[in-house]
Short mmCIF file of C-alpha atoms in Angstrom, two decimals:
data_model
loop_
_atom_site.label_atom_id
_atom_site.label_comp_id
_atom_site.label_asym_id
_atom_site.label_seq_id
_atom_site.Cartn_x
_atom_site.Cartn_y
_atom_site.Cartn_z
CA MET A 1 -0.10 0.02 -0.14
CA VAL A 2 1.31 3.37 -0.83
CA LEU A 3 0.29 6.31 1.46
CA PHE A 4 0.55 9.83 -0.19
CA CYS A 5 0.11 13.06 1.47
CA TYR A 6 -1.78 15.75 -0.56
CA HIS A 7 -2.66 19.18 0.89
CA GLU A 8 -4.58 21.91 -1.06
CA GLY A 9 -2.19 23.89 -2.87
CA ASP A 10 0.20 21.10 -3.76
CA ASN A 11 1.28 20.67 -7.26
CA LEU A 12 -1.26 18.18 -8.03
CA ASN A 13 -4.76 18.79 -9.87
CA ASN A 14 -6.80 17.32 -7.08
CA ILE A 15 -7.60 14.36 -4.88
CA SER A 16 -9.69 12.53 -7.48
CA ASP A 17 -7.09 12.81 -10.03
CA VAL A 18 -4.28 11.40 -7.74
CA PHE A 19 -6.36 8.33 -7.12
CA GLU A 20 -7.34 7.84 -10.66
CA SER A 21 -3.75 8.38 -11.96
CA ASN A 22 -2.13 5.74 -9.65
CA ASN A 23 -3.63 2.57 -8.60
CA LYS A 24 -0.99 1.86 -5.94
CA ILE A 25 -2.14 4.83 -3.94
CA LYS A 26 -4.78 3.61 -1.50
CA CYS A 27 -5.06 6.33 0.80
CA LEU A 28 -4.30 10.36 0.92
CA THR A 29 -4.52 12.88 3.62
CA ALA A 30 -7.20 15.15 3.00
CA GLY A 31 -6.54 17.70 5.79
CA THR A 32 -5.60 18.27 9.42
CA LEU A 33 -7.53 19.61 12.29
CA ASN A 34 -5.73 22.82 13.37
CA SER A 35 -5.40 23.98 16.96
CA LYS A 36 -8.29 26.41 16.69
CA GLN A 37 -10.53 23.64 15.73
CA ILE A 38 -9.22 21.28 18.35
CA ALA A 39 -9.76 23.72 21.10
CA PHE A 40 -13.26 24.64 19.81
CA LEU A 41 -14.33 21.00 19.72
CA LYS A 42 -12.87 20.33 23.21
CA GLU A 43 -14.93 23.29 24.62
CA LYS A 44 -18.15 22.21 22.86
CA CYS A 45 -17.99 18.49 23.41
CA PRO A 46 -14.98 17.47 25.63
CA ASP A 47 -15.45 13.65 24.77
CA VAL A 48 -14.77 14.04 21.29
CA PHE A 49 -10.99 13.34 21.48
CA TYR A 50 -11.08 10.38 23.81
CA LYS A 51 -10.29 7.99 21.03
CA ILE A 52 -8.35 10.19 18.75
CA LYS A 53 -4.49 9.94 18.62
CA SER A 54 -3.86 12.00 15.26
CA TYR A 55 -5.41 15.16 13.94
CA THR A 56 -4.74 14.14 10.43
CA VAL A 57 -7.67 13.18 8.22
CA PHE A 58 -7.26 10.31 5.84
CA ILE A 59 -9.24 9.31 2.93
CA TRP A 60 -9.12 5.83 1.58
CA LYS A 61 -9.77 5.22 -2.06
CA ASP A 62 -12.84 2.86 -1.17
CA ARG A 63 -14.68 5.96 0.17
CA ILE A 64 -14.52 7.48 -3.25
CA GLU A 65 -16.54 4.65 -4.52
CA HIS A 66 -18.89 5.16 -1.48
CA ILE A 67 -19.49 8.73 -2.62
CA LYS A 68 -20.24 7.82 -6.16
CA LYS A 69 -22.69 5.19 -5.10
CA HIS A 70 -24.37 7.23 -2.47
CA SER A 71 -24.39 10.37 -4.20
CA TYR A 72 -27.58 12.16 -3.17
CA ASP A 73 -26.04 15.55 -3.32
CA VAL A 74 -28.44 18.42 -4.26
CA SER A 75 -25.65 21.14 -4.42
CA GLY A 76 -25.23 20.93 -8.19
CA LEU A 77 -21.68 19.70 -7.72
CA SER A 78 -20.34 16.74 -9.50
CA THR A 79 -18.98 13.86 -7.29
CA LYS A 80 -15.42 14.87 -8.49
CA GLU A 81 -15.94 18.51 -7.39
CA MET A 82 -17.28 17.48 -4.00
CA ILE A 83 -14.14 15.21 -3.50
CA ASP A 84 -11.78 18.07 -4.56
CA LEU A 85 -13.49 20.32 -2.00
CA LEU A 86 -12.56 18.04 0.87
CA PRO A 87 -9.29 19.70 1.95
CA SER A 88 -10.75 23.25 1.93
CA ILE A 89 -13.97 22.07 3.84
CA ILE A 90 -11.73 20.38 6.61
CA GLU A 91 -9.33 23.18 6.82
CA GLU A 92 -12.05 25.89 6.71
CA PRO A 93 -15.50 24.81 7.86
CA ASP A 94 -18.18 27.30 8.48
CA TYR A 95 -19.67 24.88 11.25
CA LEU A 96 -18.19 22.11 13.22
CA GLY A 97 -20.42 19.38 14.64
CA TYR A 98 -20.21 16.09 16.57
CA ARG A 99 -22.49 13.26 16.19
CA THR A 100 -22.70 11.24 19.46
CA LYS A 101 -24.23 8.14 17.90
CA ASP A 102 -21.13 7.21 15.97
CA ASN A 103 -18.63 9.69 17.47
CA SER A 104 -17.99 11.37 14.28
CA ILE A 105 -16.76 14.99 13.81
CA GLN A 106 -18.66 16.95 11.18
CA PHE A 107 -17.19 19.63 9.07
CA ILE A 108 -19.95 21.78 7.35
CA LYS A 109 -19.27 24.26 4.50
CA VAL A 110 -21.83 26.48 2.86
CA ILE A 111 -21.24 26.01 -0.96
CA ASN A 112 -24.13 25.70 -3.15
CA GLY A 113 -26.08 24.52 -0.01
CA ASN A 114 -24.49 22.85 3.01
CA LEU A 115 -22.10 20.42 2.45
CA LEU A 116 -21.32 18.10 5.46
CA VAL A 117 -18.17 16.04 5.84
CA ALA A 118 -18.00 13.36 8.32
CA VAL A 119 -14.79 11.87 9.86
CA ARG A 120 -14.34 9.20 12.60
CA ALA A 121 -11.54 7.57 14.58
CA ASP A 122 -10.64 4.04 13.70
CA SER A 123 -9.45 1.67 16.27
CA ASN A 124 -5.97 3.15 16.11
CA GLY A 125 -7.02 6.58 16.81
CA ARG A 126 -6.65 7.64 13.16
CA LEU A 127 -9.14 10.14 11.69
CA ASN A 128 -10.72 8.68 8.45
CA PHE A 129 -13.21 10.41 6.12
CA ARG A 130 -16.54 8.59 6.19
CA THR A 131 -18.80 10.25 4.10
CA MET A 132 -20.05 13.52 2.41
CA TYR A 133 -23.44 14.91 1.52
CA THR A 134 -25.54 17.92 1.53
CA ILE A 135 -27.89 18.89 4.17
CA THR A 136 -30.67 21.34 4.17
CA ASP A 137 -30.96 24.52 5.91
CA GLY A 138 -33.61 23.09 8.16
CA GLN A 139 -31.35 20.09 8.95
CA LEU A 140 -28.32 22.57 9.96
CA GLU A 141 -30.65 24.65 11.87
CA ASP A 142 -31.77 21.46 13.78
CA TYR A 143 -28.29 20.52 14.45
CA ILE A 144 -27.44 23.86 15.83
CA LYS A 145 -30.76 23.83 17.93
CA LYS A 146 -29.96 20.41 19.34
CA ASN A 147 -26.32 21.65 20.21
CA HIS A 148 -24.79 19.12 17.58
CA ALA A 149 -23.28 21.74 15.48
CA TRP A 150 -21.92 25.24 16.22
CA LYS A 151 -20.82 28.22 14.04
CA PHE A 152 -16.94 28.20 13.46
CA CYS A 153 -15.31 31.38 12.81
#
């Protein structure tokens, strides 16, 4: 297995092109939680980091297929465009959330609607991209009302 680090601004076209151009690459880094995000989430939901040992978010090639198969996005963006937005959504979310049911961190960005990226720690404490989809304004308002998502500035 080849691990490959990709960060927004690297001399590569985008995440989806890297996976498509090299069959040996199975995993990429899609971003890293910064200190401001970590402090913010620890304040809002202290239990979020009990299992996390690394703040780097990995995306595995099979998750790309998951997005393609479960593409119920209503933003007007193609699956490829959505995947390529991952680093910027993780690095600069408009909202951060936490889902207690599966201990996932949610990054929400207002782009052609509300794009939600969910990541979850694996058994080794690494954060892995799980899914990405759009949510309605009503769903976002409900998350905020239930104290499951918060405006992140």
